[in-house]
PDB file of C-alpha atoms in Angstrom:
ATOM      1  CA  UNK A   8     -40.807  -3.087  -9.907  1.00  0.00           C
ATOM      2  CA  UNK A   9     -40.710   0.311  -7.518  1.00  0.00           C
ATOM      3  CA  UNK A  10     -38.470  -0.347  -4.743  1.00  0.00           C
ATOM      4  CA  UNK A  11     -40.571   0.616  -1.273  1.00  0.00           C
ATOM      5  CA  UNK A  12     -39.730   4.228  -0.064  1.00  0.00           C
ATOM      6  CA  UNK A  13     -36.584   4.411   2.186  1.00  0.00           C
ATOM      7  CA  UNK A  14     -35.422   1.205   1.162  1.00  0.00           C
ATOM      8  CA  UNK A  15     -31.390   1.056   0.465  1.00  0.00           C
ATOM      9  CA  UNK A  16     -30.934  -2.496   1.041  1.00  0.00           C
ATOM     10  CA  UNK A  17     -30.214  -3.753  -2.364  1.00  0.00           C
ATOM     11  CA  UNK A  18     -28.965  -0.695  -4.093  1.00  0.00           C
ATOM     12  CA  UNK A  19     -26.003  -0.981  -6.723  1.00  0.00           C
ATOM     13  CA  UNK A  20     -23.312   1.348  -6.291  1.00  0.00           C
ATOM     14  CA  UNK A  21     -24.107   3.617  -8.799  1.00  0.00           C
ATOM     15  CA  UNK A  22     -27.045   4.026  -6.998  1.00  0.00           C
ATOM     16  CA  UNK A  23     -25.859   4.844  -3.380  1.00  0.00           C
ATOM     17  CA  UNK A  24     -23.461   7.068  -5.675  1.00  0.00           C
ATOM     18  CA  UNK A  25     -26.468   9.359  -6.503  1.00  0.00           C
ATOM     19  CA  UNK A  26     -28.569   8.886  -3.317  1.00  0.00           C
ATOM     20  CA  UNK A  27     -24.904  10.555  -1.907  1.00  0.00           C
ATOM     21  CA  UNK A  28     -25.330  13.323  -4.202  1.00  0.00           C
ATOM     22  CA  UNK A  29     -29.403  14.111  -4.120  1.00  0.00           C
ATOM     23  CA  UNK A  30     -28.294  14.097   0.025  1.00  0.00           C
ATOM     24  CA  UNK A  31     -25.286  16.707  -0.902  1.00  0.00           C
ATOM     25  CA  UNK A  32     -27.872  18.385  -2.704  1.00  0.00           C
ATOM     26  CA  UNK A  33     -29.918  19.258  -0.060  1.00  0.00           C
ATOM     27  CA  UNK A  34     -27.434  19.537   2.666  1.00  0.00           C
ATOM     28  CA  UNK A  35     -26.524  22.609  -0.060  1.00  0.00           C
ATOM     29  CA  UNK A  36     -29.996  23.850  -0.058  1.00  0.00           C
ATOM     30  CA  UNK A  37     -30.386  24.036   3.701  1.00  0.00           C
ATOM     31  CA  UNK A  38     -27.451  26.210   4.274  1.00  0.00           C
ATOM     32  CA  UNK A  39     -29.590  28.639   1.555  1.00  0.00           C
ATOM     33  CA  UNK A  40     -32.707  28.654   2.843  1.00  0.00           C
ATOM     34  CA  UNK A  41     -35.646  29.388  -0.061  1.00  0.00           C
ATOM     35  CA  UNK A  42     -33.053  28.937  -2.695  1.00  0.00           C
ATOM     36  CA  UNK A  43     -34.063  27.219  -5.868  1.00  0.00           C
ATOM     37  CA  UNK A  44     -34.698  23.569  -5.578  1.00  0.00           C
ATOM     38  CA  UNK A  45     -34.735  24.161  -1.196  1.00  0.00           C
ATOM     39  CA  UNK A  46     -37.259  21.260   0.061  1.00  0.00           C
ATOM     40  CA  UNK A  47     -38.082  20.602   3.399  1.00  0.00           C
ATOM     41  CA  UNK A  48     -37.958  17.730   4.797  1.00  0.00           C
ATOM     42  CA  UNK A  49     -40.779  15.988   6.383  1.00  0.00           C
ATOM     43  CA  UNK A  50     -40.798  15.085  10.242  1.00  0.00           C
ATOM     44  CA  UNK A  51     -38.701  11.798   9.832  1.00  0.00           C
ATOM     45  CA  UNK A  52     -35.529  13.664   8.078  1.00  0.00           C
ATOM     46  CA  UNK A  53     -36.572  12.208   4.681  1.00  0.00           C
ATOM     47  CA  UNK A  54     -36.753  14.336   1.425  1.00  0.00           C
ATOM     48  CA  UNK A  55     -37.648  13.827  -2.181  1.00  0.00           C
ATOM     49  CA  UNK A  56     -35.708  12.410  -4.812  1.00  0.00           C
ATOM     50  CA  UNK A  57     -36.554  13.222  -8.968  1.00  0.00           C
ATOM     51  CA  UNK A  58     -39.101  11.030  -8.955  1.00  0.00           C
ATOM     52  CA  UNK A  59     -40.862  12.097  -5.651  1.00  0.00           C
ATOM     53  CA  UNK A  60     -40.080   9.172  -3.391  1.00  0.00           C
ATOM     54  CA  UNK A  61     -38.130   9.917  -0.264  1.00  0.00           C
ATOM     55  CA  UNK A  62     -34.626   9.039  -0.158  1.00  0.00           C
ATOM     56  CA  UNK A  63     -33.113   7.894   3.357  1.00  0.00           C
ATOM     57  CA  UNK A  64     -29.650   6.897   3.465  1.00  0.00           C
ATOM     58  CA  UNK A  65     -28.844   4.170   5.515  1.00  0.00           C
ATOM     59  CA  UNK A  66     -26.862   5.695   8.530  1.00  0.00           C
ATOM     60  CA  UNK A  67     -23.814   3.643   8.157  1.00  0.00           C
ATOM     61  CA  UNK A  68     -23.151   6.443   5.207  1.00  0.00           C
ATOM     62  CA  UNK A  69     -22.662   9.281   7.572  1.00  0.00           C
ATOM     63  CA  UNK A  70     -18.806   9.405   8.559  1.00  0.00           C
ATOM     64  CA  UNK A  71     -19.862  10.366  12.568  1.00  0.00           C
ATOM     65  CA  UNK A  72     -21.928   7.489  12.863  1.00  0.00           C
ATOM     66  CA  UNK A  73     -19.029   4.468  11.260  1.00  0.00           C
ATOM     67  CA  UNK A  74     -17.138   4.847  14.386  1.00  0.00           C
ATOM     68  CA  UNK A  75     -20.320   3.592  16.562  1.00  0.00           C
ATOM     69  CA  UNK A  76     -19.677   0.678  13.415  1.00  0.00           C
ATOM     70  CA  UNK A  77     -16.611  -0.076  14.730  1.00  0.00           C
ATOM     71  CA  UNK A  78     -16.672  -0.174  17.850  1.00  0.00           C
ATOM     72  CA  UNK A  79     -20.086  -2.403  17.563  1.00  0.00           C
ATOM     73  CA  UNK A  80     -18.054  -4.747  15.091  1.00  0.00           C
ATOM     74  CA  UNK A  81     -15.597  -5.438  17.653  1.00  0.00           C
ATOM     75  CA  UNK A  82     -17.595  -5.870  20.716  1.00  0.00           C
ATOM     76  CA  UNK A  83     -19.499  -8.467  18.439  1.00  0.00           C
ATOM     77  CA  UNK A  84     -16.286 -10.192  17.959  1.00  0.00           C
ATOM     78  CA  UNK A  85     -15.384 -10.486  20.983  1.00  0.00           C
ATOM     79  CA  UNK A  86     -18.663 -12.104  22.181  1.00  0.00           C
ATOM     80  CA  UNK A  87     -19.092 -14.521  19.284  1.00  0.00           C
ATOM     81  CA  UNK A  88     -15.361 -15.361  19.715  1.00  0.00           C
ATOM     82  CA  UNK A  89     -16.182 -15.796  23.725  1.00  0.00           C
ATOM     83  CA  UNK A  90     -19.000 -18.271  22.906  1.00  0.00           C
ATOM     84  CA  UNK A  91     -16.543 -20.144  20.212  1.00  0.00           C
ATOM     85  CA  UNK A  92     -13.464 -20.361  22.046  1.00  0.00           C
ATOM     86  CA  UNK A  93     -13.679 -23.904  22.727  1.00  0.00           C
ATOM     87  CA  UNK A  94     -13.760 -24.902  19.114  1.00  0.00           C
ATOM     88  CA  UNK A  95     -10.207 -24.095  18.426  1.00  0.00           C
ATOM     89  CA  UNK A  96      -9.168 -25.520  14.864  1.00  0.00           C
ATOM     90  CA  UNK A  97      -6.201 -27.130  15.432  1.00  0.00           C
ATOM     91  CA  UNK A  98      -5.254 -27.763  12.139  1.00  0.00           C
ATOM     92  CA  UNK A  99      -4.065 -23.802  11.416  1.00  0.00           C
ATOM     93  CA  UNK A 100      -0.566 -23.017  10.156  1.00  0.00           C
ATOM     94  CA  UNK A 101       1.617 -20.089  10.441  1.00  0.00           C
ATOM     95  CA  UNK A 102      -0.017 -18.595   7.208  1.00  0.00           C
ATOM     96  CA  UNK A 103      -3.531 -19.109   8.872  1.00  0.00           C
ATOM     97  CA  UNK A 104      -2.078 -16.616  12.235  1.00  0.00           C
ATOM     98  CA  UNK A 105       0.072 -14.849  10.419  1.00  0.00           C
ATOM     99  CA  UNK A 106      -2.351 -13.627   7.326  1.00  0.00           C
ATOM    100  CA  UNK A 107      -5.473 -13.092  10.624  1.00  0.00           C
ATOM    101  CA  UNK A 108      -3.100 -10.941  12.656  1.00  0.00           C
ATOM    102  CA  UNK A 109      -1.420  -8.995   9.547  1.00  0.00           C
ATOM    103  CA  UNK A 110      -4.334  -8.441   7.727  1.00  0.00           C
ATOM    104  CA  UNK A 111      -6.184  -6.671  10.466  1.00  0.00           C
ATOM    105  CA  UNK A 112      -3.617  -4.315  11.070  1.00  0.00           C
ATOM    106  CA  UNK A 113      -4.081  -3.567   7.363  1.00  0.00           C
ATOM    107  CA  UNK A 114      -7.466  -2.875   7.243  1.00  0.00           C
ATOM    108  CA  UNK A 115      -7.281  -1.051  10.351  1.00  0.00           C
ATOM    109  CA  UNK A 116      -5.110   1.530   8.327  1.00  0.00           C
ATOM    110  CA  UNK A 117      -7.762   1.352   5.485  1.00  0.00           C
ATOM    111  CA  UNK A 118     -10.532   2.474   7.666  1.00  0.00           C
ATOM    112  CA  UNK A 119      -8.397   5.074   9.195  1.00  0.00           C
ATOM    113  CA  UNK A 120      -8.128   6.063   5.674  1.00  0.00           C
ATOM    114  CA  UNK A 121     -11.509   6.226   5.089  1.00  0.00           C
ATOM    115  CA  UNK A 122     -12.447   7.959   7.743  1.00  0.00           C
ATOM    116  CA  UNK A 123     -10.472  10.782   7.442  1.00  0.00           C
ATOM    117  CA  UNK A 124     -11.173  11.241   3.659  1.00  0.00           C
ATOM    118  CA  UNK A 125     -14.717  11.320   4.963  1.00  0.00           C
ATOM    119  CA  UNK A 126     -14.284  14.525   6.616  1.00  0.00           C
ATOM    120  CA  UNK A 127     -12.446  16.168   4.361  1.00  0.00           C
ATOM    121  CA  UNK A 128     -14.003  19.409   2.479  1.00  0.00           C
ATOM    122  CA  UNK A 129     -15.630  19.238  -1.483  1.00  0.00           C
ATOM    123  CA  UNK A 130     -14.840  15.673  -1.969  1.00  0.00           C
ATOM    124  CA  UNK A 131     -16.373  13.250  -4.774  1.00  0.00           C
ATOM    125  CA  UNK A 132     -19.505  12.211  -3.567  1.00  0.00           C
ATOM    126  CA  UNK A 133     -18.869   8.835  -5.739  1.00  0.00           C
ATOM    127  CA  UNK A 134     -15.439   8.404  -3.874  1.00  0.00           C
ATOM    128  CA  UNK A 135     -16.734   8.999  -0.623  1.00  0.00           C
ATOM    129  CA  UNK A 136     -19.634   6.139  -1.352  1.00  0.00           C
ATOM    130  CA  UNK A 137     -16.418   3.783  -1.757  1.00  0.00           C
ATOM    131  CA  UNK A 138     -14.873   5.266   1.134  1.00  0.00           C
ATOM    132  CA  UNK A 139     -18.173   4.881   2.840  1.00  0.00           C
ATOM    133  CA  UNK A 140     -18.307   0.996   1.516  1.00  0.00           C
ATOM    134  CA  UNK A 141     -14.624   0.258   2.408  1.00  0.00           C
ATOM    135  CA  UNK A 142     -15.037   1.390   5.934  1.00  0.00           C
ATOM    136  CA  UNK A 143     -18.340  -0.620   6.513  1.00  0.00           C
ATOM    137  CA  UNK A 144     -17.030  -3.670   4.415  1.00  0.00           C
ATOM    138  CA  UNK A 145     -13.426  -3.989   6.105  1.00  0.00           C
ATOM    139  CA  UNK A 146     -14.580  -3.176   9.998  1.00  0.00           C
ATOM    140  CA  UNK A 147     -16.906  -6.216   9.445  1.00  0.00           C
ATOM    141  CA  UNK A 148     -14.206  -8.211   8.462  1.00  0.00           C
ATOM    142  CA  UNK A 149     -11.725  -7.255  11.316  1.00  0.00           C
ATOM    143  CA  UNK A 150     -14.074  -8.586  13.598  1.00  0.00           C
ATOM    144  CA  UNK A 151     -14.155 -11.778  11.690  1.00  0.00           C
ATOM    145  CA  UNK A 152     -10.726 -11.935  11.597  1.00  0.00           C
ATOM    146  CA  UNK A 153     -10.546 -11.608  15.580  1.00  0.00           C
ATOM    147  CA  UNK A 154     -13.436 -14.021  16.096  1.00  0.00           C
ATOM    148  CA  UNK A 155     -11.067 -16.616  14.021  1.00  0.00           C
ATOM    149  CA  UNK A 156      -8.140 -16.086  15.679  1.00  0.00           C
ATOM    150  CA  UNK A 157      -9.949 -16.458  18.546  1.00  0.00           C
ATOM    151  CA  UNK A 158     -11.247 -19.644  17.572  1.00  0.00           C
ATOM    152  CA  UNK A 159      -7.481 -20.954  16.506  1.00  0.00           C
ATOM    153  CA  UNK A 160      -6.855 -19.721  20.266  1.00  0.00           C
ATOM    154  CA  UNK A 161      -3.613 -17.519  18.347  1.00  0.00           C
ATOM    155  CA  UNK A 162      -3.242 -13.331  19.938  1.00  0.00           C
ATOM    156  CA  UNK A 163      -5.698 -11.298  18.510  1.00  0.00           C
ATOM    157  CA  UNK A 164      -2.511  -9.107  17.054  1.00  0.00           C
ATOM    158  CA  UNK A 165       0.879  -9.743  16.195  1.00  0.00           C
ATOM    159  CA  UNK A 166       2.698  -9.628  19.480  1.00  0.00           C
ATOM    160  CA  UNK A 167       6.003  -9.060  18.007  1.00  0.00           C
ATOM    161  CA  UNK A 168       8.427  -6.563  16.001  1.00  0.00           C
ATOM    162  CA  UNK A 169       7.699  -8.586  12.913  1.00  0.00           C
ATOM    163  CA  UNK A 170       5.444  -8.970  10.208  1.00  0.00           C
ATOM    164  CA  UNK A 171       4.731 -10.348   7.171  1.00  0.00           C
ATOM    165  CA  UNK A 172       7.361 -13.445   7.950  1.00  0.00           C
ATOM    166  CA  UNK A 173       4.626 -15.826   7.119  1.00  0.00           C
ATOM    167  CA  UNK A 174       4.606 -15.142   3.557  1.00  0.00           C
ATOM    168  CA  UNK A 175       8.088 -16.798   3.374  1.00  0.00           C
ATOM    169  CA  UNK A 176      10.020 -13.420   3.920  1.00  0.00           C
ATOM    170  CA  UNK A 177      13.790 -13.807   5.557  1.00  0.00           C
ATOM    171  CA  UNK A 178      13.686 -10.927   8.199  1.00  0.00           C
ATOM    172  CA  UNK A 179      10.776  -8.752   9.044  1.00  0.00           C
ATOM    173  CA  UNK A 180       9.932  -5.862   6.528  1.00  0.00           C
ATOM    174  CA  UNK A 181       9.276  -1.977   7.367  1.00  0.00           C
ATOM    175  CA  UNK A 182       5.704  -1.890   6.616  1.00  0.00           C
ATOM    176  CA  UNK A 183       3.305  -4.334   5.407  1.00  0.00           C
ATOM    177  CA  UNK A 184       2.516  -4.314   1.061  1.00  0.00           C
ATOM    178  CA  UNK A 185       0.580  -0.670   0.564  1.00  0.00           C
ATOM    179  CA  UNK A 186       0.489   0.600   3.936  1.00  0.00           C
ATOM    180  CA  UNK A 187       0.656   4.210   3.689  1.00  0.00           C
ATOM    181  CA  UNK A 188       3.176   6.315   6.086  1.00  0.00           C
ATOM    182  CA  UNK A 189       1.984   8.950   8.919  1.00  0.00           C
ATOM    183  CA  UNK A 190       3.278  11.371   6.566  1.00  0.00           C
ATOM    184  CA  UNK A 191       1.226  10.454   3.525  1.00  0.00           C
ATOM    185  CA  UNK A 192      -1.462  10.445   5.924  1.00  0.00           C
ATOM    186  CA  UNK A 193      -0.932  13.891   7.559  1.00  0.00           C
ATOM    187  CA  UNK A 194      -1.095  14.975   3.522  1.00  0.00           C
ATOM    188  CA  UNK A 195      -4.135  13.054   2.908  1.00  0.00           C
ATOM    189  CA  UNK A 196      -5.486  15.154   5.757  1.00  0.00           C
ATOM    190  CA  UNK A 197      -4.481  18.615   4.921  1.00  0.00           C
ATOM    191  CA  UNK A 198      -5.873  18.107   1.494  1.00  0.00           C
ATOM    192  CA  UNK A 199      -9.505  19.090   0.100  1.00  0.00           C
ATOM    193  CA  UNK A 200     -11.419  18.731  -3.141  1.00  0.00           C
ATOM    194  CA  UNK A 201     -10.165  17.133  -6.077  1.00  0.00           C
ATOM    195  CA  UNK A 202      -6.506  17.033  -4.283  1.00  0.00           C
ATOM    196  CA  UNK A 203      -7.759  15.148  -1.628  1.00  0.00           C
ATOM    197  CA  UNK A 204      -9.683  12.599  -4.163  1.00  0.00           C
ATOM    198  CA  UNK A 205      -6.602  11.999  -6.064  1.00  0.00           C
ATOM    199  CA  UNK A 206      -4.692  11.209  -2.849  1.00  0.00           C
ATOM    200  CA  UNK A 207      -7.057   9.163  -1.608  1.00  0.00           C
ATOM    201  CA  UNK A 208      -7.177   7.201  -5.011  1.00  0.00           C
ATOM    202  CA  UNK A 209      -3.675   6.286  -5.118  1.00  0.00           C
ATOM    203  CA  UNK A 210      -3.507   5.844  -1.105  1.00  0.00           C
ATOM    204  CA  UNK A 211      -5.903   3.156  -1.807  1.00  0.00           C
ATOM    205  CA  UNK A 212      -5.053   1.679  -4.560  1.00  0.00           C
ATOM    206  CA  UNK A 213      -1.599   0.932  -3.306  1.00  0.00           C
ATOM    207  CA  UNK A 214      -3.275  -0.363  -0.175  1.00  0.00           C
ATOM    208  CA  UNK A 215      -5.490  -2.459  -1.663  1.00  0.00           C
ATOM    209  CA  UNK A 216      -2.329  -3.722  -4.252  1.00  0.00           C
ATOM    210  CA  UNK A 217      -0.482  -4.636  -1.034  1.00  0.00           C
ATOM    211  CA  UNK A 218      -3.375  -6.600   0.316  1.00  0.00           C
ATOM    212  CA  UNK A 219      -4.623  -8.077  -2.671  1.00  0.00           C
ATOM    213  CA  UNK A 220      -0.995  -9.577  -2.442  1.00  0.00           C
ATOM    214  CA  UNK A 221      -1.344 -10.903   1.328  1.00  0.00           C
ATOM    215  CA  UNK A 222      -4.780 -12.376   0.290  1.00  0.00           C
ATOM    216  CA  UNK A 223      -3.803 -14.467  -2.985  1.00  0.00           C
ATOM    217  CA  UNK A 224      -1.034 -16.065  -0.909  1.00  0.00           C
ATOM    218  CA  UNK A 225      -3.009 -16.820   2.119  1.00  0.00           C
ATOM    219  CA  UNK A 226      -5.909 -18.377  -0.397  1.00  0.00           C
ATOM    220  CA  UNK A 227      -3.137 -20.630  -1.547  1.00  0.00           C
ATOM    221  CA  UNK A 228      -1.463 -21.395   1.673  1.00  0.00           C
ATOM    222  CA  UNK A 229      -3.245 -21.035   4.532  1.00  0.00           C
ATOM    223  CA  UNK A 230      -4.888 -24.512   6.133  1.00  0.00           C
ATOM    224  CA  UNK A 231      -7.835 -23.373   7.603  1.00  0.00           C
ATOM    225  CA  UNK A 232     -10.896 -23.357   4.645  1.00  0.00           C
ATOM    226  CA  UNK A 233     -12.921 -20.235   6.047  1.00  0.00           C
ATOM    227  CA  UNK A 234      -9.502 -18.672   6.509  1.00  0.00           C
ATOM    228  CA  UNK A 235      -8.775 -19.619   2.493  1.00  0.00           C
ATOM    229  CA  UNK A 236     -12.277 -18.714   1.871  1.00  0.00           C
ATOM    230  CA  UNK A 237     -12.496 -15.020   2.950  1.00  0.00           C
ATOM    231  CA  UNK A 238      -8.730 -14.685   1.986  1.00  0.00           C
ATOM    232  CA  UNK A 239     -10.086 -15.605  -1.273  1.00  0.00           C
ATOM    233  CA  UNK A 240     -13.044 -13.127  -1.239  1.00  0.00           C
ATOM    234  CA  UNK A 241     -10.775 -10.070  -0.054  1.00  0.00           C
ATOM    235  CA  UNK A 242      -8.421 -10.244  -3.180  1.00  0.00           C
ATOM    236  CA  UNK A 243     -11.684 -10.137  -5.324  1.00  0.00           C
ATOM    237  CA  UNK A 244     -13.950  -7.872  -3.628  1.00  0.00           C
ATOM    238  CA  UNK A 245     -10.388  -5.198  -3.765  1.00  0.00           C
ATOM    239  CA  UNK A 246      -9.640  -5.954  -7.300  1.00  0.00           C
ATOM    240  CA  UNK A 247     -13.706  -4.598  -7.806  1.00  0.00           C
ATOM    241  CA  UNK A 248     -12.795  -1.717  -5.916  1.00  0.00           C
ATOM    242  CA  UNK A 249      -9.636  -0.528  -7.388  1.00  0.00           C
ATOM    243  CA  UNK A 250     -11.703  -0.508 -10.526  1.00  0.00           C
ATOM    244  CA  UNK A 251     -14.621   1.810  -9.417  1.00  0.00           C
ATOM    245  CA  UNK A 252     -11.673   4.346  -7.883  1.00  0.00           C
ATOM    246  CA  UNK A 253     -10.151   4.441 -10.870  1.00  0.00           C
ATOM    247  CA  UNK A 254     -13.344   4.881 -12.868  1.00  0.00           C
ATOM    248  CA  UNK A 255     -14.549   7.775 -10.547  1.00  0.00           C
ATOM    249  CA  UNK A 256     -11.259  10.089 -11.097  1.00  0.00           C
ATOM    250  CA  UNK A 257     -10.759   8.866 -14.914  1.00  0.00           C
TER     251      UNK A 257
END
């Protein structure tokens, strides 16, 4: 069955991986004018794909518009966890507060990520559909996280020097499992092309490693079922994804 014109909705990744490129494509054609393949586009931004059909991306894809995400995510949070905030579940443990407020420091540093491998220069277009997913994907689910701990009536962050104490560790550790340092990042930033996609592979993948960790133990020991629940679905949905980054610079 043709999928209607425009329509990204349901689109496999392999899919949004070559919608990224026929876009590349023509953002290479417009900056050489009457070159071969050059089509315009019509008055609504859309152009043609192979087959003829116009190709939009959704505008979450575009790495200037996924801070407006972000910043939309949160202020979403923060109303739904406003209109909740009577409905505290008492029943959460340390692992419940401690995996919330940890975690979204973690996949604050995995957006950051993201977003600066987005603007990098002559980058996989595959990669940066991942990149483009992972920023999306995990911004959602830092507002979730704040609407929860909301709803436990636990800070929003960690308040203290310490992290990671919840998963049974004696004294706090330097960083979290996988978070990068400002100097990896700095590199990550200076690089281009198929430097910066390596980088960004193993940046990831070390991340995701690290919270793949924090999410398996908080599935197994936290108290709170949607806690359990998503904890669950974040160790899964990164295992997935450390298999398509590894697939894309094989």
């Amino acid at each position: 069955m043709n999928r209607p014109s425009g329509d990204t909705s349901d689109l496999s990744l392999d899919e949004l991986v070559r919608l990224q490129e026929v876009e590349d494509s023509h953002s290479a054609d417009a900056d050489h004018p009457g070159g071969p393949g050059h089509d315009d586009p019509d008055e609504h931004g859309e152009h043609g794909d192979d087959d003829g059909r116009a190709v939009v991306l959704p505008w979450w894809q575009h790495p200037l518009n996924i801070v407006t995400l972000i910043v939309a995510a949160s202020l979403m949070a923060g109303i739904v966890g406003w209109m909740v905030g009577d409905s505290n579940q008492s029943n959460a443990n340390d692992v419940d507060i401690g995996f919330l407020q940890d975690m979204r420091e973690h996949h604050e540093q995995a957006v950051a990520m993201g977003l600066i491998f987005n603007s990098l220069d002559d980058t996989n277009p595959g990669l940066r559909a991942v990149s483009n997913s992972i920023v999306f994907g995990q911004s959602i689910e830092i507002g979730r996280m704040i609407q929860m701990l909301r709803e436990i009536g636990a800070d929003e962050a960690n308040q203290t020097d310490s992290s990671m104490l919840w998963m049974g560790m004696s004294a706090a550790v330097g960083r979290m499992p996988g978070m990068a340092s400002d100097a990896e990042l700095d590199d990550l930033a200076s690089s281009s092309g198929a430097d910066a996609d390596r980088l960004f592979v193993e940046l990831m993948e070390a991340h995701h490693i690290g919270g793949i960790d924090m999410a398996e133990f908080a599935a197994a020991n936290a108290n709170v079922d949607e806690v359990t629940a998503m904890a669950a679905s974040m160790a899964e949905g990164q295992r997935d994804e450390i298999g398509e980054l590894r697939r894309l610079v094989d």
